[in-house]
Short mmCIF file of C-alpha atoms in Angstrom, two decimals:
data_model
loop_
_atom_site.label_atom_id
_atom_site.label_comp_id
_atom_site.label_asym_id
_atom_site.label_seq_id
_atom_site.Cartn_x
_atom_site.Cartn_y
_atom_site.Cartn_z
CA MET D 1 -27.08 -10.58 -3.24
CA ASN D 2 -26.23 -8.30 -0.35
CA ILE D 3 -23.01 -6.48 0.50
CA ARG D 4 -22.46 -5.29 4.04
CA LYS D 5 -19.67 -4.00 6.25
CA ALA D 6 -17.98 -6.80 8.19
CA VAL D 7 -18.42 -6.98 11.96
CA ALA D 8 -16.31 -8.66 14.64
CA ALA D 9 -18.43 -11.82 14.43
CA ASP D 10 -17.30 -12.24 10.80
CA VAL D 11 -13.65 -12.78 11.73
CA PRO D 12 -13.70 -16.61 11.45
CA GLN D 13 -15.29 -16.28 7.99
CA ILE D 14 -12.76 -13.59 6.98
CA LEU D 15 -9.89 -15.89 7.98
CA ALA D 16 -11.49 -18.74 6.01
CA PHE D 17 -11.68 -16.46 2.94
CA ILE D 18 -8.04 -15.34 3.43
CA ARG D 19 -6.96 -19.01 3.53
CA ALA D 20 -9.04 -19.90 0.47
CA LEU D 21 -7.57 -16.96 -1.48
CA ALA D 22 -4.01 -17.93 -0.48
CA GLU D 23 -4.76 -21.46 -1.68
CA TYR D 24 -5.89 -20.08 -5.04
CA GLU D 25 -2.76 -17.92 -5.13
CA ARG D 26 -0.65 -21.05 -4.57
CA ALA D 27 0.69 -19.85 -1.24
CA PRO D 28 -1.39 -21.54 1.51
CA HIS D 29 1.75 -21.99 3.67
CA GLU D 30 2.19 -18.20 3.79
CA VAL D 31 -0.87 -17.65 5.97
CA SER D 32 0.01 -17.19 9.63
CA ALA D 33 -2.89 -14.84 10.42
CA THR D 34 -5.05 -15.72 13.42
CA GLU D 35 -8.58 -14.80 14.42
CA ALA D 36 -7.19 -12.88 17.40
CA GLY D 37 -4.91 -10.81 15.15
CA LEU D 38 -7.63 -10.04 12.60
CA LEU D 39 -10.01 -9.07 15.41
CA ARG D 40 -7.46 -6.75 17.05
CA ASP D 41 -6.42 -5.11 13.76
CA GLY D 42 -9.84 -4.70 12.15
CA PHE D 43 -12.22 -4.15 15.04
CA GLY D 44 -10.12 -2.73 17.87
CA PRO D 45 -9.47 0.87 18.91
CA ARG D 46 -7.04 1.41 15.99
CA PRO D 47 -8.45 -0.33 12.89
CA PHE D 48 -5.88 -1.09 10.19
CA TYR D 49 -8.35 -2.29 7.57
CA ASP D 50 -11.95 -2.17 6.37
CA CYS D 51 -13.81 -5.22 5.15
CA LEU D 52 -16.97 -5.89 3.16
CA ILE D 53 -18.80 -9.21 3.08
CA ALA D 54 -20.90 -10.29 0.10
CA GLU D 55 -23.79 -12.61 0.85
CA LEU D 56 -25.88 -14.67 -1.53
CA ASP D 57 -29.15 -16.01 -0.17
CA GLY D 58 -27.93 -15.15 3.33
CA GLN D 59 -24.70 -17.14 3.02
CA PRO D 60 -21.20 -15.56 2.84
CA ALA D 61 -20.06 -15.59 -0.78
CA GLY D 62 -16.96 -13.38 -0.85
CA PHE D 63 -15.13 -10.48 0.70
CA ALA D 64 -13.07 -7.37 0.02
CA LEU D 65 -10.46 -6.14 2.48
CA PHE D 66 -8.86 -2.71 2.01
CA PHE D 67 -7.25 0.29 3.70
CA PHE D 68 -6.07 3.80 2.92
CA ASN D 69 -2.73 4.44 1.30
CA TYR D 70 -1.35 7.85 0.33
CA SER D 71 -0.30 9.35 -2.99
CA THR D 72 2.32 12.07 -2.58
CA TRP D 73 1.90 12.93 -6.27
CA LYS D 74 -1.84 13.53 -5.84
CA GLY D 75 -1.47 14.88 -2.32
CA ARG D 76 -4.38 12.84 -1.06
CA PRO D 77 -5.22 9.40 0.24
CA GLY D 78 -6.12 6.50 -1.98
CA VAL D 79 -7.59 3.09 -1.31
CA TYR D 80 -5.50 -0.06 -1.49
CA LEU D 81 -7.43 -3.28 -2.04
CA GLU D 82 -5.50 -6.04 -0.31
CA ASP D 83 -7.90 -8.93 -0.95
CA LEU D 84 -10.86 -9.56 -3.21
CA TYR D 85 -12.29 -13.06 -3.23
CA VAL D 86 -15.45 -14.84 -4.33
CA ASP D 87 -16.24 -18.47 -3.55
CA PRO D 88 -15.32 -20.45 -6.70
CA HIS D 89 -18.78 -22.08 -6.76
CA LEU D 90 -20.44 -18.67 -6.87
CA ARG D 91 -18.37 -16.98 -9.58
CA GLY D 92 -19.88 -15.54 -12.76
CA LYS D 93 -22.78 -13.95 -10.87
CA GLY D 94 -21.28 -10.44 -10.64
CA ILE D 95 -20.34 -10.74 -6.97
CA GLY D 96 -16.69 -9.74 -7.53
CA LYS D 97 -17.70 -6.76 -9.61
CA ALA D 98 -20.29 -5.69 -7.02
CA LEU D 99 -17.65 -5.83 -4.28
CA LEU D 100 -15.21 -3.83 -6.40
CA GLN D 101 -17.92 -1.25 -7.12
CA ARG D 102 -18.59 -0.82 -3.43
CA VAL D 103 -14.88 -0.35 -2.73
CA ALA D 104 -14.70 2.22 -5.56
CA ALA D 105 -17.68 4.05 -4.03
CA PHE D 106 -15.96 3.97 -0.63
CA ALA D 107 -12.87 5.53 -2.23
CA LEU D 108 -14.84 8.37 -3.82
CA GLU D 109 -16.85 8.99 -0.65
CA ASN D 110 -13.56 9.44 1.19
CA GLY D 111 -12.06 11.90 -1.28
CA CYS D 112 -9.70 9.38 -2.90
CA GLN D 113 -8.91 9.55 -6.61
CA ARG D 114 -7.27 6.17 -6.88
CA LEU D 115 -7.93 2.56 -6.11
CA GLN D 116 -4.90 0.27 -6.32
CA TRP D 117 -4.25 -3.41 -5.93
CA GLU D 118 -1.98 -6.21 -7.18
CA VAL D 119 -2.62 -9.24 -9.34
CA LEU D 120 -0.49 -12.31 -9.98
CA ASP D 121 0.97 -12.25 -13.49
CA TRP D 122 -0.48 -15.71 -14.34
CA ASN D 123 -4.02 -14.80 -13.25
CA THR D 124 -5.26 -14.04 -16.77
CA PRO D 125 -9.02 -14.08 -16.01
CA ALA D 126 -8.54 -11.44 -13.30
CA ILE D 127 -6.20 -9.36 -15.50
CA ASP D 128 -8.76 -9.35 -18.33
CA PHE D 129 -11.56 -8.47 -15.90
CA TYR D 130 -9.59 -5.51 -14.49
CA ARG D 131 -8.52 -4.26 -17.92
CA ALA D 132 -12.12 -4.31 -19.14
CA MET D 133 -13.11 -1.90 -16.40
CA GLY D 134 -10.42 0.64 -17.28
CA ALA D 135 -7.63 -0.34 -14.90
CA GLU D 136 -4.01 0.49 -15.74
CA PHE D 137 -1.07 -1.85 -15.19
CA LEU D 138 1.96 -0.09 -13.73
CA ASP D 139 4.52 -2.58 -14.94
CA GLU D 140 7.61 -0.39 -14.67
CA TRP D 141 7.27 -0.40 -10.87
CA ARG D 142 8.82 -3.40 -9.11
CA ASN D 143 7.52 -4.41 -5.68
CA VAL D 144 10.17 -4.62 -3.01
CA ARG D 145 9.85 -6.12 0.46
CA ILE D 146 12.11 -6.58 3.42
CA GLY D 147 11.00 -8.66 6.36
CA GLY D 148 12.01 -11.01 9.12
CA GLU D 149 15.68 -11.06 10.05
CA ALA D 150 16.71 -8.70 7.24
CA LEU D 151 14.27 -6.09 8.58
CA ALA D 152 15.62 -6.51 12.10
CA ARG D 153 19.18 -6.23 10.78
CA LEU D 154 18.29 -3.04 8.94
CA ALA D 155 16.57 -1.56 11.99
CA GLY D 156 19.73 -2.16 13.99
CA ALA D 157 21.02 -4.51 16.64
CA GLU D 158 19.03 -2.88 19.43
CA ALA D 159 15.67 -3.47 17.77
CA ALA D 160 16.69 -7.02 16.86
CA GLN D 161 17.31 -7.82 20.53
CA THR D 162 14.04 -6.45 21.85
CA LEU D 163 11.68 -7.86 19.26
CA PRO D 164 10.99 -11.38 18.08
CA THR D 165 12.58 -12.15 14.76
CA GLU D 166 10.88 -14.24 12.18
CA ARG D 167 12.38 -17.15 10.30
CA ALA D 168 10.48 -16.78 7.08
CA HIS D 169 11.13 -17.53 3.41
CA MET K 1 23.43 14.17 10.38
CA ASN K 2 20.14 14.25 12.23
CA ILE K 3 16.84 12.48 11.50
CA ARG K 4 13.68 13.82 13.05
CA LYS K 5 9.92 13.47 12.73
CA ALA K 6 8.46 16.05 10.36
CA VAL K 7 6.24 18.82 11.77
CA ALA K 8 3.62 21.00 10.08
CA ALA K 9 6.21 23.70 9.35
CA ASP K 10 8.09 21.20 7.13
CA VAL K 11 5.25 20.93 4.61
CA PRO K 12 6.78 23.35 2.03
CA GLN K 13 10.05 21.37 2.20
CA ILE K 14 8.18 18.05 1.94
CA LEU K 15 6.41 19.28 -1.21
CA ALA K 16 9.75 20.42 -2.64
CA PHE K 17 11.18 16.94 -1.99
CA ILE K 18 8.11 15.27 -3.56
CA ARG K 19 8.57 17.43 -6.69
CA ALA K 20 12.30 16.71 -6.85
CA LEU K 21 11.68 12.98 -6.53
CA ALA K 22 9.02 13.07 -9.27
CA GLU K 23 11.51 14.90 -11.47
CA TYR K 24 14.06 12.15 -10.87
CA GLU K 25 11.36 9.56 -11.59
CA ARG K 26 10.67 11.31 -14.93
CA ALA K 27 7.12 12.27 -13.95
CA PRO K 28 7.18 15.91 -12.77
CA HIS K 29 3.83 16.57 -14.51
CA GLU K 30 2.18 13.94 -12.27
CA VAL K 31 2.49 16.05 -9.13
CA SER K 32 -0.72 17.87 -8.24
CA ALA K 33 -0.16 17.80 -4.47
CA THR K 34 -0.50 21.10 -2.62
CA GLU K 35 0.82 22.34 0.71
CA ALA K 36 -2.77 22.55 1.99
CA GLY K 37 -3.43 18.91 1.09
CA LEU K 38 -0.19 17.63 2.62
CA LEU K 39 -0.86 19.64 5.77
CA ARG K 40 -4.43 18.31 6.09
CA ASP K 41 -3.43 14.69 5.43
CA GLY K 42 -0.25 14.50 7.50
CA PHE K 43 -0.83 16.84 10.42
CA GLY K 44 -4.62 17.06 10.84
CA PRO K 45 -6.96 15.11 13.12
CA ARG K 46 -6.74 12.01 10.88
CA PRO K 47 -3.14 11.59 9.67
CA PHE K 48 -2.72 9.45 6.55
CA TYR K 49 1.08 9.36 6.59
CA ASP K 50 4.19 9.71 8.73
CA CYS K 51 7.26 11.58 7.59
CA LEU K 52 10.90 11.78 8.64
CA ILE K 53 13.27 14.58 7.66
CA ALA K 54 17.03 14.05 7.42
CA GLU K 55 19.19 17.09 8.08
CA LEU K 56 22.87 17.60 7.38
CA ASP K 57 24.54 20.51 9.16
CA GLY K 58 21.08 21.82 10.03
CA GLN K 59 19.84 21.85 6.41
CA PRO K 60 17.15 19.49 5.03
CA ALA K 61 18.89 16.74 3.06
CA GLY K 62 16.17 14.17 2.41
CA PHE K 63 12.93 12.61 3.59
CA ALA K 64 11.01 9.38 4.02
CA LEU K 65 7.21 9.29 3.85
CA PHE K 66 5.32 6.14 4.88
CA PHE K 67 2.12 4.71 6.30
CA PHE K 68 0.68 1.44 7.57
CA ASN K 69 -0.61 -1.19 5.19
CA TYR K 70 -2.00 -4.58 6.20
CA SER K 71 -0.94 -8.14 5.41
CA THR K 72 -3.84 -10.58 5.56
CA TRP K 73 -1.36 -13.44 5.22
CA LYS K 74 0.58 -12.29 8.28
CA GLY K 75 -2.51 -11.00 10.06
CA ARG K 76 -0.78 -7.84 11.11
CA PRO K 77 0.05 -4.37 9.83
CA GLY K 78 3.14 -3.60 7.80
CA VAL K 79 4.79 -0.37 6.77
CA TYR K 80 4.61 0.90 3.21
CA LEU K 81 7.34 3.36 2.22
CA GLU K 82 5.83 5.70 -0.36
CA ASP K 83 8.81 8.05 -0.84
CA LEU K 84 12.49 7.98 0.02
CA TYR K 85 14.64 10.79 -1.32
CA VAL K 86 18.03 12.33 -0.70
CA ASP K 87 19.24 15.56 -2.30
CA PRO K 88 21.47 14.49 -5.25
CA HIS K 89 24.31 16.72 -4.00
CA LEU K 90 24.31 14.91 -0.66
CA ARG K 91 24.24 11.30 -1.80
CA GLY K 92 26.89 8.74 -0.87
CA LYS K 93 26.97 9.90 2.76
CA GLY K 94 24.65 7.20 4.12
CA ILE K 95 21.62 9.50 4.47
CA GLY K 96 19.30 7.23 2.48
CA LYS K 97 20.35 4.19 4.46
CA ALA K 98 19.93 6.07 7.75
CA LEU K 99 16.38 7.07 6.74
CA LEU K 100 15.56 3.50 5.74
CA GLN K 101 16.95 2.22 9.05
CA ARG K 102 14.70 4.59 10.97
CA VAL K 103 11.66 3.48 8.98
CA ALA K 104 12.58 -0.17 9.65
CA ALA K 105 12.88 0.61 13.37
CA PHE K 106 9.47 2.33 13.25
CA ALA K 107 8.02 -0.82 11.66
CA LEU K 108 9.43 -3.12 14.36
CA GLU K 109 8.38 -0.76 17.16
CA ASN K 110 4.83 -0.95 15.81
CA GLY K 111 4.71 -4.74 15.62
CA CYS K 112 5.11 -4.93 11.84
CA GLN K 113 7.07 -7.75 10.22
CA ARG K 114 7.33 -6.22 6.78
CA LEU K 115 8.45 -3.06 5.09
CA GLN K 116 7.39 -2.68 1.47
CA TRP K 117 7.94 -0.18 -1.29
CA GLU K 118 8.28 0.11 -5.08
CA VAL K 119 11.19 0.93 -7.33
CA LEU K 120 11.29 1.85 -11.01
CA ASP K 121 12.71 -0.99 -13.09
CA TRP K 122 15.39 1.26 -14.65
CA ASN K 123 16.64 2.57 -11.31
CA THR K 124 19.58 0.17 -11.08
CA PRO K 125 21.53 1.96 -8.32
CA ALA K 126 18.48 1.82 -6.04
CA ILE K 127 17.75 -1.82 -6.95
CA ASP K 128 21.33 -2.83 -6.13
CA PHE K 129 21.19 -0.87 -2.87
CA TYR K 130 17.96 -2.60 -1.80
CA ARG K 131 19.18 -6.06 -2.80
CA ALA K 132 22.37 -5.61 -0.78
CA MET K 133 20.32 -5.07 2.37
CA GLY K 134 18.31 -8.26 1.93
CA ALA K 135 15.21 -6.98 0.15
CA GLU K 136 13.14 -9.34 -2.04
CA PHE K 137 11.64 -8.40 -5.40
CA LEU K 138 8.08 -9.66 -5.82
CA ASP K 139 8.09 -9.65 -9.59
CA GLU K 140 5.15 -11.99 -10.15
CA TRP K 141 2.79 -9.37 -8.71
CA ARG K 142 1.60 -6.71 -11.16
CA ASN K 143 0.46 -3.33 -9.85
CA VAL K 144 -3.02 -2.32 -10.93
CA ARG K 145 -4.65 1.07 -10.58
CA ILE K 146 -7.97 2.58 -11.45
CA GLY K 147 -8.53 6.29 -11.14
CA GLY K 148 -10.27 9.35 -12.48
CA GLU K 149 -13.27 8.75 -14.71
CA ALA K 150 -12.83 4.96 -14.76
CA LEU K 151 -13.05 4.94 -10.95
CA ALA K 152 -16.18 7.08 -11.00
CA ARG K 153 -17.70 4.81 -13.67
CA LEU K 154 -16.94 1.75 -11.55
CA ALA K 155 -18.40 3.34 -8.43
CA GLY K 156 -21.63 3.96 -10.32
CA ALA K 157 -23.47 6.85 -11.85
CA GLU K 158 -24.66 8.17 -8.50
CA ALA K 159 -21.15 8.65 -7.13
CA ALA K 160 -19.99 10.16 -10.41
CA GLN K 161 -22.66 12.84 -10.18
CA THR K 162 -21.95 13.88 -6.63
CA LEU K 163 -18.17 13.97 -6.76
CA PRO K 164 -15.71 15.84 -8.94
CA THR K 165 -14.23 13.65 -11.64
CA GLU K 166 -10.68 13.96 -12.75
CA ARG K 167 -9.42 14.17 -16.28
CA ALA K 168 -6.11 12.45 -15.81
CA HIS K 169 -3.78 10.36 -17.95
#
């Protein structure tokens, strides 16, 4: 097994992993990402994410995609893990744990004291796996999101006129 | 009322707001942020957050602190609102909504389709306020965090030896 930093040529594989993860998370219709967008946002002049690729016998086996967030309580950045995925046929070989370890090492190397992510409440195997490694579950915090037309409405009529709105949900 | 981008000279006020918000969130002991850290991370060569200050009659009345996250489903960045706070004596004047509107406008101006944040499950006034503006609550997602010694353990013995560990929680 080998874990390496993703490069621009990995974008098609990254998008395939994103789609496979959304399928597992029962939300395949939610994926509107494109190769062009992932290329621009991960490998352009202003990267919005970092990505690691796990390989087994030279073949892509999984990925981790993450970025910095910021804790005002700690007064320092943290790492937010957006996606962690291992090919279902290759699970149980420690690939997920190895990816998570590398992300944890990245966090410490960058002066972060926290690694955060989200898990679906029905994903018991993942929840057990995370608990076993000492993760905490912050269940009194509810996740809130505003998007599409509601976001444009909030931003004001001017913004709504100059930017495309999204008919989502 | 005036809303403006924070500058380095606002850091003492930002830290005061962070402490006041943590007090309201029943976690004042969680704040270990310092002025030096907030200055380095918000106004140095590599900014980790953006901050807006609301003023009423020339006095600081509240703040919003946020940064980019990334949606792999959308294939584009979003905005994550870490803190939103208005001085309790100045609530009910639309300051919180005005701050949120400016953050929403920032999101749209930067090509984001989503604004996300978290709210404590007992904070009913805030929950009602967010729902009224069209926000969704993503309650099937649980927030997970690993920090301190558990993070160092996960990263591996090597990282744990070279970096300071934290005795938290």
